[in-house]
mmCIF file of C-alpha atoms in Angstrom:
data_model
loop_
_atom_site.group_PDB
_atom_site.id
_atom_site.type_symbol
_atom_site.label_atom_id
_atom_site.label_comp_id
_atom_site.label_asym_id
_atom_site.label_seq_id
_atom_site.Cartn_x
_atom_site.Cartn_y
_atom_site.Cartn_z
ATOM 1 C CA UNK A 1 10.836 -2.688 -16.637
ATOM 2 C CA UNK A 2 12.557 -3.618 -19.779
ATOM 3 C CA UNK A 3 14.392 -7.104 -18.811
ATOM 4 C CA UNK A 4 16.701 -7.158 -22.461
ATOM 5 C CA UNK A 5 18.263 -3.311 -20.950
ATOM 6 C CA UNK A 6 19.294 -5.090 -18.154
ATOM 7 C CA UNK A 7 20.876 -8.433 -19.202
ATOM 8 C CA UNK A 8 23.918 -9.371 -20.490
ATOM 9 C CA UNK A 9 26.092 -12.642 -21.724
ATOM 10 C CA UNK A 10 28.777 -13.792 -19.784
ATOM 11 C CA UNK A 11 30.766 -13.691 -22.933
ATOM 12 C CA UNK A 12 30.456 -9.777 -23.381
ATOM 13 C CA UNK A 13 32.961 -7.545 -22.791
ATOM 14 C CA UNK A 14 33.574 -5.174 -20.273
ATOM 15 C CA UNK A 15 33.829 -2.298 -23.231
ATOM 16 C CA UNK A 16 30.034 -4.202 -23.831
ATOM 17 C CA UNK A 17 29.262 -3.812 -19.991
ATOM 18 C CA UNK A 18 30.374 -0.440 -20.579
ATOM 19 C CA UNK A 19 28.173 0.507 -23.549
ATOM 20 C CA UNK A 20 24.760 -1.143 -21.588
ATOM 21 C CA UNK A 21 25.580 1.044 -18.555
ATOM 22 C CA UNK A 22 25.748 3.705 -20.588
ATOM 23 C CA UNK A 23 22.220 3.333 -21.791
ATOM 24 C CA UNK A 24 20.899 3.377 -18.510
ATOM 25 C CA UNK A 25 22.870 6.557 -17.411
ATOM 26 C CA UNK A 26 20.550 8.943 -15.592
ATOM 27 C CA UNK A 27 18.494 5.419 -13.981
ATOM 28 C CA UNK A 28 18.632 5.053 -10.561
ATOM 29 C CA UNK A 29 19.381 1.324 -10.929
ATOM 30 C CA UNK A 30 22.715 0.649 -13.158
ATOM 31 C CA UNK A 31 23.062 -2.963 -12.378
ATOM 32 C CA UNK A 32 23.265 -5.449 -15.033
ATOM 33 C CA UNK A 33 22.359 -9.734 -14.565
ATOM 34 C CA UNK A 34 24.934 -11.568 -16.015
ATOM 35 C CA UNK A 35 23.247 -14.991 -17.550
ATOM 36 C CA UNK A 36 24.827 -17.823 -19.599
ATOM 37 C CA UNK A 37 24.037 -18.996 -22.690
ATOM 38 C CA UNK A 38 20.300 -20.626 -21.462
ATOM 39 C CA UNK A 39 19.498 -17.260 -19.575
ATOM 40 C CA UNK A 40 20.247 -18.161 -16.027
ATOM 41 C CA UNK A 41 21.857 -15.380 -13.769
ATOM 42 C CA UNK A 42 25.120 -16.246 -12.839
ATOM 43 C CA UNK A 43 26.102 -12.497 -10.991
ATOM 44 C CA UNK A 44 25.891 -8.977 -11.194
ATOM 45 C CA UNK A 45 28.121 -5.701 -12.731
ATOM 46 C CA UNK A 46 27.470 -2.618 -12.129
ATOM 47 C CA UNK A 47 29.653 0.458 -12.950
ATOM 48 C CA UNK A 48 31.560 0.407 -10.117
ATOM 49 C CA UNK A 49 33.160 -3.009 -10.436
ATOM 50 C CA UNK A 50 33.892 -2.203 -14.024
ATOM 51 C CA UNK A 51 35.678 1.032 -12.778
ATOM 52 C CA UNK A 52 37.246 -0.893 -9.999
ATOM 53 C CA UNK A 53 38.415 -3.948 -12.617
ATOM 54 C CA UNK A 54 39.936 -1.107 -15.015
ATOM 55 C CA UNK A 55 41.784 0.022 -12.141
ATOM 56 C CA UNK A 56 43.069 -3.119 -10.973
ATOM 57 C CA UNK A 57 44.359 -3.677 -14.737
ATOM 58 C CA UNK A 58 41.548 -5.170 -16.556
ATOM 59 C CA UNK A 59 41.224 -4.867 -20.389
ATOM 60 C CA UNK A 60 38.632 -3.658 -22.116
ATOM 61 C CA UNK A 61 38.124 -6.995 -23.993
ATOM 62 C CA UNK A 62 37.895 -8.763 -20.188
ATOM 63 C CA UNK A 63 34.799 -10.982 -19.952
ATOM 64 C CA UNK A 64 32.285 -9.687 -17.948
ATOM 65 C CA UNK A 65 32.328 -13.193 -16.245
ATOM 66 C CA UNK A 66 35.639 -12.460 -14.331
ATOM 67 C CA UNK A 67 34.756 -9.408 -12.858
ATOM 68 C CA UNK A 68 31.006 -9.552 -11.825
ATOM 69 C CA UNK A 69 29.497 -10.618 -8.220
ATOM 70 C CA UNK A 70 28.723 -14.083 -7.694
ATOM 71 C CA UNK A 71 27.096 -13.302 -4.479
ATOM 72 C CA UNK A 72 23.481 -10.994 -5.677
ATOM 73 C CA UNK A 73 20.266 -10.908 -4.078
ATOM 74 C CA UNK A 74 17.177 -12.225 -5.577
ATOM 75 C CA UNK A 75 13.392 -13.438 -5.216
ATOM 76 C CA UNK A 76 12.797 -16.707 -6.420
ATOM 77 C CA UNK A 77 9.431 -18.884 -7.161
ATOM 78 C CA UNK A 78 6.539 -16.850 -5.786
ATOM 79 C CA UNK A 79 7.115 -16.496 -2.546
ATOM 80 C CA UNK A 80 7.448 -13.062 -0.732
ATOM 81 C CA UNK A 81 9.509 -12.016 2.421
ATOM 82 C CA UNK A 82 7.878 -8.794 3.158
ATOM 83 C CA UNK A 83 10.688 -8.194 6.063
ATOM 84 C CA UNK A 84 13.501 -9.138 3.796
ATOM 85 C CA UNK A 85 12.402 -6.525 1.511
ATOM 86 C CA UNK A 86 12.635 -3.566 4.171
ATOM 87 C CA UNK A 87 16.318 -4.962 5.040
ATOM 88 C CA UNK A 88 17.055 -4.749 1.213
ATOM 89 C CA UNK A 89 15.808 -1.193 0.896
ATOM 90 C CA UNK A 90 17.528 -0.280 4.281
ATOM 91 C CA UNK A 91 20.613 -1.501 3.032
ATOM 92 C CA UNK A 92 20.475 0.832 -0.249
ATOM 93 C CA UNK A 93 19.736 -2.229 -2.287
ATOM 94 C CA UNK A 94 17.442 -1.511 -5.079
ATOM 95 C CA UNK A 95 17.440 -3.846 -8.518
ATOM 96 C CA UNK A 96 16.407 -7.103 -7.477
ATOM 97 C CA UNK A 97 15.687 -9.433 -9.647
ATOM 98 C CA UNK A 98 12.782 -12.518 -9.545
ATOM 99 C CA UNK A 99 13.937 -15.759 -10.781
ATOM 100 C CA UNK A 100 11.782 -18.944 -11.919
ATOM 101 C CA UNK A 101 12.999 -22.399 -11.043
ATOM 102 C CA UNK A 102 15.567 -22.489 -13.874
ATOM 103 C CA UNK A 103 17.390 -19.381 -12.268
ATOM 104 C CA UNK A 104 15.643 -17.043 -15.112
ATOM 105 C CA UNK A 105 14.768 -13.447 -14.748
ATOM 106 C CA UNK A 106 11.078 -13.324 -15.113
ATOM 107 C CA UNK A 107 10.309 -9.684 -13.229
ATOM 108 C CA UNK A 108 13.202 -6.922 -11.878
ATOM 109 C CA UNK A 109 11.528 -4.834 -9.192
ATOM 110 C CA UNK A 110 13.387 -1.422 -8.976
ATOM 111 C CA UNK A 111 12.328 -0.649 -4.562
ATOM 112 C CA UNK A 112 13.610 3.162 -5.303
ATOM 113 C CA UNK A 113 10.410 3.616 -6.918
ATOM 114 C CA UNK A 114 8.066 1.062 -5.380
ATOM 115 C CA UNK A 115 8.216 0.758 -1.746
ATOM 116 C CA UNK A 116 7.284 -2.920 -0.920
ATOM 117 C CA UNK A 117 5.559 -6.391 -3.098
ATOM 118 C CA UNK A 118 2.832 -6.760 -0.267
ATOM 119 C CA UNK A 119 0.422 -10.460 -0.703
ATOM 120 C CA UNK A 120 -2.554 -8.505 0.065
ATOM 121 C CA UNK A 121 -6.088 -7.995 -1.542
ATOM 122 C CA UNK A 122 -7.487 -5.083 -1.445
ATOM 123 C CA UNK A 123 -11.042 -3.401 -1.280
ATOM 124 C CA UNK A 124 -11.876 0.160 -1.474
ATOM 125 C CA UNK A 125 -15.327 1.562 -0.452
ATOM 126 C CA UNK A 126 -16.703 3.450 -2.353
ATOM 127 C CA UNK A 127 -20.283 3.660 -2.545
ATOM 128 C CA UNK A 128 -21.327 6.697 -0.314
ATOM 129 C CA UNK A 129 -23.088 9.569 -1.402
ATOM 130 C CA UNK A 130 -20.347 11.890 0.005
ATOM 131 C CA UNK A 131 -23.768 14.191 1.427
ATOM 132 C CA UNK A 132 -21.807 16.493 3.303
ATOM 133 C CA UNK A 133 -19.753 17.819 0.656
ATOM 134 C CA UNK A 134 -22.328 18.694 -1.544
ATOM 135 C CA UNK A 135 -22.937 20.435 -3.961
ATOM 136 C CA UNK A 136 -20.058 19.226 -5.011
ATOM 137 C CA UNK A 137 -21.046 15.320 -4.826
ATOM 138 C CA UNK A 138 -24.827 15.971 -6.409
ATOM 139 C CA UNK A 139 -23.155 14.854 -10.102
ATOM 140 C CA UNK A 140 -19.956 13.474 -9.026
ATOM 141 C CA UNK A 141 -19.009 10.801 -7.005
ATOM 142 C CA UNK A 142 -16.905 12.138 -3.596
ATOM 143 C CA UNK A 143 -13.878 9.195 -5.022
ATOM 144 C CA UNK A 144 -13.646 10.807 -7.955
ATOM 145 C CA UNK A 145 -13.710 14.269 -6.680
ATOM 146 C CA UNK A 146 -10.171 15.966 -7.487
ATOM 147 C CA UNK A 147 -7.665 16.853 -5.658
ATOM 148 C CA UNK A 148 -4.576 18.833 -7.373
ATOM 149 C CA UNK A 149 -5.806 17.698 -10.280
ATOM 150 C CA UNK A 150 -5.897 14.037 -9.830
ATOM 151 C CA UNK A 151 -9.086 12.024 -8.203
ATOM 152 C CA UNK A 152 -9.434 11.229 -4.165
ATOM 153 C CA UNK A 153 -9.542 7.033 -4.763
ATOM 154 C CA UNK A 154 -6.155 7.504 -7.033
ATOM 155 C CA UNK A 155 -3.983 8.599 -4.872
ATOM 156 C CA UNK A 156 -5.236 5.880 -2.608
ATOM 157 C CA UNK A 157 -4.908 3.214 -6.057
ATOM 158 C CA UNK A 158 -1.010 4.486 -6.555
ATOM 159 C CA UNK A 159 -0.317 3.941 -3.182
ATOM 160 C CA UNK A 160 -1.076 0.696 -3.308
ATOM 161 C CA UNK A 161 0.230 -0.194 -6.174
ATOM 162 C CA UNK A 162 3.721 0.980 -5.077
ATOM 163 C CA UNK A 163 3.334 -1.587 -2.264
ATOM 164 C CA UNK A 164 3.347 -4.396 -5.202
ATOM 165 C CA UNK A 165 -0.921 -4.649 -4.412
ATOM 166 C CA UNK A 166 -1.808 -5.279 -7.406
ATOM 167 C CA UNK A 167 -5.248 -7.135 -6.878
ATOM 168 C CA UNK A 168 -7.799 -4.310 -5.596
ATOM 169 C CA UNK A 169 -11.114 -4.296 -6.171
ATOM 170 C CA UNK A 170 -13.819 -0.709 -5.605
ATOM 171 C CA UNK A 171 -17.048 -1.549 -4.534
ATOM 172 C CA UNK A 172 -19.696 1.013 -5.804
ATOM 173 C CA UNK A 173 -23.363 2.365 -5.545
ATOM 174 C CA UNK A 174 -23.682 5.806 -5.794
ATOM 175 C CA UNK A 175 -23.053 7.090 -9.597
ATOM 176 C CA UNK A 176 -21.351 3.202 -9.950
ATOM 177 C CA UNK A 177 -21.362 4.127 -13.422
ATOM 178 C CA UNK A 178 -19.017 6.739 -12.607
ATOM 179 C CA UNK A 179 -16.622 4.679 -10.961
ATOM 180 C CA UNK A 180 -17.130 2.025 -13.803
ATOM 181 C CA UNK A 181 -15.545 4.343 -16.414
ATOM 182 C CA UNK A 182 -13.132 5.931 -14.616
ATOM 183 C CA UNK A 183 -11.865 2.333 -13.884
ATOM 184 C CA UNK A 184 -12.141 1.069 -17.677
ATOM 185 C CA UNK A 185 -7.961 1.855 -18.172
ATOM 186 C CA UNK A 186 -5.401 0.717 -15.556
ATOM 187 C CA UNK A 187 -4.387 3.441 -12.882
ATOM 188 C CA UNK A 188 -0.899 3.142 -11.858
ATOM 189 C CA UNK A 189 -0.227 0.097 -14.236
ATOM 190 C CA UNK A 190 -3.561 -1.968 -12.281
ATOM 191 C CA UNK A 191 -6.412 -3.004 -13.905
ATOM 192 C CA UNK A 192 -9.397 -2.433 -10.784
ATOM 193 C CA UNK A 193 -12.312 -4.099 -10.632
ATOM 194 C CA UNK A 194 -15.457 -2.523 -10.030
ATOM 195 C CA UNK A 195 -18.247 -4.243 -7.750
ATOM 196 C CA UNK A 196 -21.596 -2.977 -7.591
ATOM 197 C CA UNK A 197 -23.762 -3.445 -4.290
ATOM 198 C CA UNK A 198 -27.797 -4.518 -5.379
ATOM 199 C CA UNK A 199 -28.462 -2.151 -2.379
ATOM 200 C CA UNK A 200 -26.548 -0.340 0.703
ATOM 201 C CA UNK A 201 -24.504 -2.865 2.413
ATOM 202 C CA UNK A 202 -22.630 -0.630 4.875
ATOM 203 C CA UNK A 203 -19.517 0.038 5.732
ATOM 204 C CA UNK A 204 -17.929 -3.972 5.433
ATOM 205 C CA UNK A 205 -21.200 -5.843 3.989
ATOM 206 C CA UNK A 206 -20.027 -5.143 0.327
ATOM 207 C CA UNK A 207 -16.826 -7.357 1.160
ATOM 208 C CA UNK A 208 -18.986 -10.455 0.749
ATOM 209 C CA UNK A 209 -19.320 -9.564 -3.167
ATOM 210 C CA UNK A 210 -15.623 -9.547 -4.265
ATOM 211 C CA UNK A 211 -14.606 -13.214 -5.532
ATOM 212 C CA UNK A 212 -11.560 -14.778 -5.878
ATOM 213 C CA UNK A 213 -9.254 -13.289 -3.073
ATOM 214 C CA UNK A 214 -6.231 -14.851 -3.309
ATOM 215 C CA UNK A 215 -4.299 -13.505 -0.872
ATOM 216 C CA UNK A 216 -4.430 -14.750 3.098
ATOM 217 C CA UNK A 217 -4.769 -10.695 4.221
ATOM 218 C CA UNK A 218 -7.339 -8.746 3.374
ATOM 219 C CA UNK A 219 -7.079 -4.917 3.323
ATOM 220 C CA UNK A 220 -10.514 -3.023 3.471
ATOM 221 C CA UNK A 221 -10.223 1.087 3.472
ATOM 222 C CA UNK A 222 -12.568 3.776 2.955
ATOM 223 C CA UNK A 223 -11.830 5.249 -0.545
ATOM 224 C CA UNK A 224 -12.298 8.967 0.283
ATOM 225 C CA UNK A 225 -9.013 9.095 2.353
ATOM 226 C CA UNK A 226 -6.142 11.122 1.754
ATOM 227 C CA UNK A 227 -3.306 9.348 3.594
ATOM 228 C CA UNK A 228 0.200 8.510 4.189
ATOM 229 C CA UNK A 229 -0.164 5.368 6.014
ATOM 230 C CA UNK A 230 2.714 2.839 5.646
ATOM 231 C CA UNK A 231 1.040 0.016 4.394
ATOM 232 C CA UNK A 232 3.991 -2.242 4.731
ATOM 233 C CA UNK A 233 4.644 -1.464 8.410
ATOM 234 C CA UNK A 234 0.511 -2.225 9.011
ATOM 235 C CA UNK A 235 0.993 -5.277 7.073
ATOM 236 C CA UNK A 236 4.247 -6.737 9.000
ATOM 237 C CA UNK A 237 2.364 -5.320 12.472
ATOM 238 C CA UNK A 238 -0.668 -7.553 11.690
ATOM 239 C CA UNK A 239 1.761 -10.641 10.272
ATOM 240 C CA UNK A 240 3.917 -10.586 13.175
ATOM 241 C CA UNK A 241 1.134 -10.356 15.773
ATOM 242 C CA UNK A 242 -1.046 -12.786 14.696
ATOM 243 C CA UNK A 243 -3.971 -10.752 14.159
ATOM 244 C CA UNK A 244 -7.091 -11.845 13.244
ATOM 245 C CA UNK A 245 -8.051 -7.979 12.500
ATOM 246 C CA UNK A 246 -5.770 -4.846 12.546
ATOM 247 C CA UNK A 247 -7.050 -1.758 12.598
ATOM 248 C CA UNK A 248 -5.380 1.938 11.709
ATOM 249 C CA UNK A 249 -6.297 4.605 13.782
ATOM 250 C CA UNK A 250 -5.293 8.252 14.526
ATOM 251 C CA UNK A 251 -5.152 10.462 17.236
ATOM 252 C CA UNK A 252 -7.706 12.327 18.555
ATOM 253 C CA UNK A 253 -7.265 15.165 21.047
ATOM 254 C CA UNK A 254 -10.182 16.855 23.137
ATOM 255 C CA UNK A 255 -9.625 19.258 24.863
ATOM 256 C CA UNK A 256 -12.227 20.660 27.399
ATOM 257 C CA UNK A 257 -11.990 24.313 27.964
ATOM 258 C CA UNK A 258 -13.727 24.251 31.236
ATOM 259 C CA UNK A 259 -12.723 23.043 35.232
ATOM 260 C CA UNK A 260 -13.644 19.408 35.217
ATOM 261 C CA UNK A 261 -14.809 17.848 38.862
ATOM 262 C CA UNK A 262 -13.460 14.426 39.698
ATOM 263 C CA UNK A 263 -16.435 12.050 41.650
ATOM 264 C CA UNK A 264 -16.401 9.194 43.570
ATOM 265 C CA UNK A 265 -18.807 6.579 43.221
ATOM 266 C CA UNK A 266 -20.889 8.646 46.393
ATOM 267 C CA UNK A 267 -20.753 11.622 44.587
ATOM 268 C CA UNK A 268 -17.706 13.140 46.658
ATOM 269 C CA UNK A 269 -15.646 15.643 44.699
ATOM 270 C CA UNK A 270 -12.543 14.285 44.994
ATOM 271 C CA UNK A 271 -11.021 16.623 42.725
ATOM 272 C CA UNK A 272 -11.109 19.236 40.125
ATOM 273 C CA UNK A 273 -8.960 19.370 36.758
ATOM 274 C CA UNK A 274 -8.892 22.383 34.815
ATOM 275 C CA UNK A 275 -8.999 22.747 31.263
ATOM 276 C CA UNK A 276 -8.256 19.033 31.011
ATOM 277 C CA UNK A 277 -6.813 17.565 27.747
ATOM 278 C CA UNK A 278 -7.677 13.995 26.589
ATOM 279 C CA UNK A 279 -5.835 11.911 24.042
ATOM 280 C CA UNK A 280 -7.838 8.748 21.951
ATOM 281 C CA UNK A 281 -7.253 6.540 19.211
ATOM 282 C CA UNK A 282 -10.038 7.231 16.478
ATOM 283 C CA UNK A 283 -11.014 4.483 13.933
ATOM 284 C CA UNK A 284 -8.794 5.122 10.779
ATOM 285 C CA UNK A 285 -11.321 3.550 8.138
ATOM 286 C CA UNK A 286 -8.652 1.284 6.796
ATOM 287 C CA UNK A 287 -8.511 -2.241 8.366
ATOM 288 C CA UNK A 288 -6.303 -5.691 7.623
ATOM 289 C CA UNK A 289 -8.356 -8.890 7.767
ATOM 290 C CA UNK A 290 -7.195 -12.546 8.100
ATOM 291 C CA UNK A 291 -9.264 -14.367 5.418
ATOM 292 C CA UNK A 292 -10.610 -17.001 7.064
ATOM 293 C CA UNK A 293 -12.899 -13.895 8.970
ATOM 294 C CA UNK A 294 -14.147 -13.107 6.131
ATOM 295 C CA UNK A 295 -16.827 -16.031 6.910
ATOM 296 C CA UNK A 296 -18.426 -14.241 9.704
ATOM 297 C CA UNK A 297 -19.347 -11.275 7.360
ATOM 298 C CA UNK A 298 -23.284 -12.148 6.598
ATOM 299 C CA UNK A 299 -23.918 -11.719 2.626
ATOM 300 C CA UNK A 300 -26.971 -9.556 1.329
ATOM 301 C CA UNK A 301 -27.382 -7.634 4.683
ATOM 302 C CA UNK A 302 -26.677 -4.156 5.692
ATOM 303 C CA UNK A 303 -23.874 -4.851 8.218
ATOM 304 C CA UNK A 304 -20.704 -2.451 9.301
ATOM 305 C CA UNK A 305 -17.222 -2.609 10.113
ATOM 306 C CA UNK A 306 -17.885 -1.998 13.874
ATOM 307 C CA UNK A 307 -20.908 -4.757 13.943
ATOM 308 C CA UNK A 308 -17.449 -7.290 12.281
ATOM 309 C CA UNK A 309 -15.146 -5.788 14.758
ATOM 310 C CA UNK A 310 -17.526 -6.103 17.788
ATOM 311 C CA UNK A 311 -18.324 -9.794 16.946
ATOM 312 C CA UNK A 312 -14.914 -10.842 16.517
ATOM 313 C CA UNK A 313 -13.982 -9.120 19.744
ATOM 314 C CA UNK A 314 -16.684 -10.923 21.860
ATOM 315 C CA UNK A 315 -15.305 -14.201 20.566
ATOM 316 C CA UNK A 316 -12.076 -14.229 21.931
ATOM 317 C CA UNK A 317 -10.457 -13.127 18.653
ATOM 318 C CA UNK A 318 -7.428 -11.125 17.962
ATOM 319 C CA UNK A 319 -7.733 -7.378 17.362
ATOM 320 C CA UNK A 320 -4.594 -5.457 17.298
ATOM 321 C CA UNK A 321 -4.712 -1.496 16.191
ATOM 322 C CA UNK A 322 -1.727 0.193 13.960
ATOM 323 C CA UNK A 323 -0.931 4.192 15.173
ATOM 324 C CA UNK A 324 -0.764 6.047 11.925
ATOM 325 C CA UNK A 325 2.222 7.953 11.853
ATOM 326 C CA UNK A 326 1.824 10.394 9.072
ATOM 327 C CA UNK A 327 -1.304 12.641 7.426
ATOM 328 C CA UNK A 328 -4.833 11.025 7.640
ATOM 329 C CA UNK A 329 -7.986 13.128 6.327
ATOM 330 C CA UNK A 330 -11.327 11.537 6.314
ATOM 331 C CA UNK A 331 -12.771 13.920 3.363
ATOM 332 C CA UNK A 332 -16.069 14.556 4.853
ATOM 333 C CA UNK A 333 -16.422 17.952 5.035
ATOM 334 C CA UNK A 334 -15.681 21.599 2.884
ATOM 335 C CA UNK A 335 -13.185 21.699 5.803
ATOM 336 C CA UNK A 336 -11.522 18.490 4.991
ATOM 337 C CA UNK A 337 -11.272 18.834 1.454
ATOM 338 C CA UNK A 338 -9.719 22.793 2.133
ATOM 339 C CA UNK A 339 -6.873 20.736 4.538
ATOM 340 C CA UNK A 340 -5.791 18.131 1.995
ATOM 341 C CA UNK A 341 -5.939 20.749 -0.462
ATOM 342 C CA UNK A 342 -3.642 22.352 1.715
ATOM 343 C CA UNK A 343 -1.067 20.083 1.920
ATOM 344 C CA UNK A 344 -1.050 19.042 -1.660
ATOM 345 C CA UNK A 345 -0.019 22.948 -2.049
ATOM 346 C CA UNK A 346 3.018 22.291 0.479
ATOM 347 C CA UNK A 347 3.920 19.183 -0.781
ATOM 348 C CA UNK A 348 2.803 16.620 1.540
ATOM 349 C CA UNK A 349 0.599 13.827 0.968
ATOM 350 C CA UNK A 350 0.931 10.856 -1.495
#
């Protein structure tokens, strides 16, 4: 965002306030940052306390200082309250402003288009060869596949970038090259890196070759999924828990469509259940790691996500799993891709 649109002297006028407001008509955010003369905010206007000063008897050639709110919200330093954010957006607040030390406006973060400023990394998968969906995956990565028009790993990329996830990295093998150019420009305003595997790692292994995570949570996900997980609830689950891991997961229904005997440990029918239906949580593919696991992740072998979430389990560590509550493909199949088609068509989805 434009910071100059939104600042203005605490000298102007309110016929100035007026003018800048005007500018932003048709916005979703018309909020201007009053700042003094070195830059530093000192309140707030928008065009309902000029309408309400004008009422009240104000004159057009008012300073803006008399009339603004003293009292605004803001983000200061670097540090991030993920749960303060929800109770901002909950409360219809939207412009918020970061400030440096000084009390400067370096960043304005508009949450009615981005959902959340999450202090995650984040790792897609994608280096399968997408077998079951050929022929479609014979010259074409399954990521980079299209749905509606735009590529499977995008929709992923823009969802995290509305969560504020802005350091996510792809992990490649099959037509990496592929992947490589389609990541050359920024998607969604993000510049992803690409990371090659030397051979198949499985389906965590390739973690071990990203460098530099900054962030204490790791998110690992399957790049092929077409989902509207809430990242931000996931993250604040795993935060608030004290997870060492968290994992998504979806429902799963079977349902048998035969009478179903109930046995004792003899043998003994001790009952029968027909047509029984049974309800499970399935493995979601997408998975929120403290970073201090990331150690017990062996480098250069082939080694999967169950292997990581097996060994943490059998020492003692925390696991905690995260219900999606919303759409989750796993685009494996003709039949998969058909669904999410589907919904695209009906408007759901990212």
């Amino acid at each position: 965002m434009k910071l100059e649109k939104y600042i203005i002297g605490a000298n102007a006028t309110i016929i100035d306030a007026l003018k800048q407001l005007n500018a932003l008509s048709g916005g979703n955010s018309m909020t201007l940052f009053v700042v003094d003369d070195n830059g530093k905010v000192l309140g707030t206007l928008t065009d309902g306390d000029v309408r309400r000063s004008l009422i009240s008897g104000a004159a057009l050639d008012t300073s803006v200082s008399e009339v603004m709110h003293r009292d605004f919200v803001a983000l200061r330093g670097d540090s991030v309250d993920v749960a303060e954010i929800r109770r901002l957006r909950a409360g219809k607040v939207t412009l918020v402003p970061r400030l440096d030390n000084e009390g400067k406006v370096v960043r304005l973060y508009d949450f009615s288009v981005q959902n959340s400023l999450l202090p995650i990394d984040a790792v897609l998968m994608a280096g399968g060869k997408g077998e079951r969906l050929r022929p479609l995956t014979l010259d074409t990565p399954k990521p980079l596949l299209k749905l509606g028009g735009k590529c499977i790993i995008d929709y992923n990329v823009e969802a995290l970038a509305r969560n504020g996830i802005n350091r996510i990295n792809v992990t490649t093998n099959y037509l990496a090259e592929q992947l490589e150019e389609h990541f050359a420009q920024p998607v969604a305003g993000v510049q992803v890196k690409c990371v090659k595997e030397p051979c198949r790692l499985g389906t965590i292994g390739s973690l071990t070759l990203v460098e530099d995570i900054e962030n204490d949570t790791v998110l690992l996900m399957n790049s092929d999924l077409f989902t509207t997980i809430n990242f931000e609830e996931m993250y604040l689950t795993h935060i608030e828990n004290g997870a060492d891991v968290t994992v998504a997961v979806t429902p799963y229904v079977v349902s048998v469509p035969f009478g179903v005997l109930v046995s004792n440990e003899e043998g003994n029918v001790t009952g029968l259940e027909e047509k029984p239906t049974y309800s499970y949580y399935a493995n979601a593919g997408i998975y929120m790691i403290k970073r201090s696991m990331l150690n017990r992740i062996p480098r250069g072998e082939y080694y999967d996500a169950t292997d990581f979430l097996e060994s943490v389990i059998a020492d003692g560590g925390k696991v905690r799993q995260f219900p999606i509550n919303g759409i989750w493909i796993d685009i494996g199949s003709p039949a998969d891709f058909r669904h999410a088609e589907d919904l695209l068509q009906l408007g759901k989805g990212n």
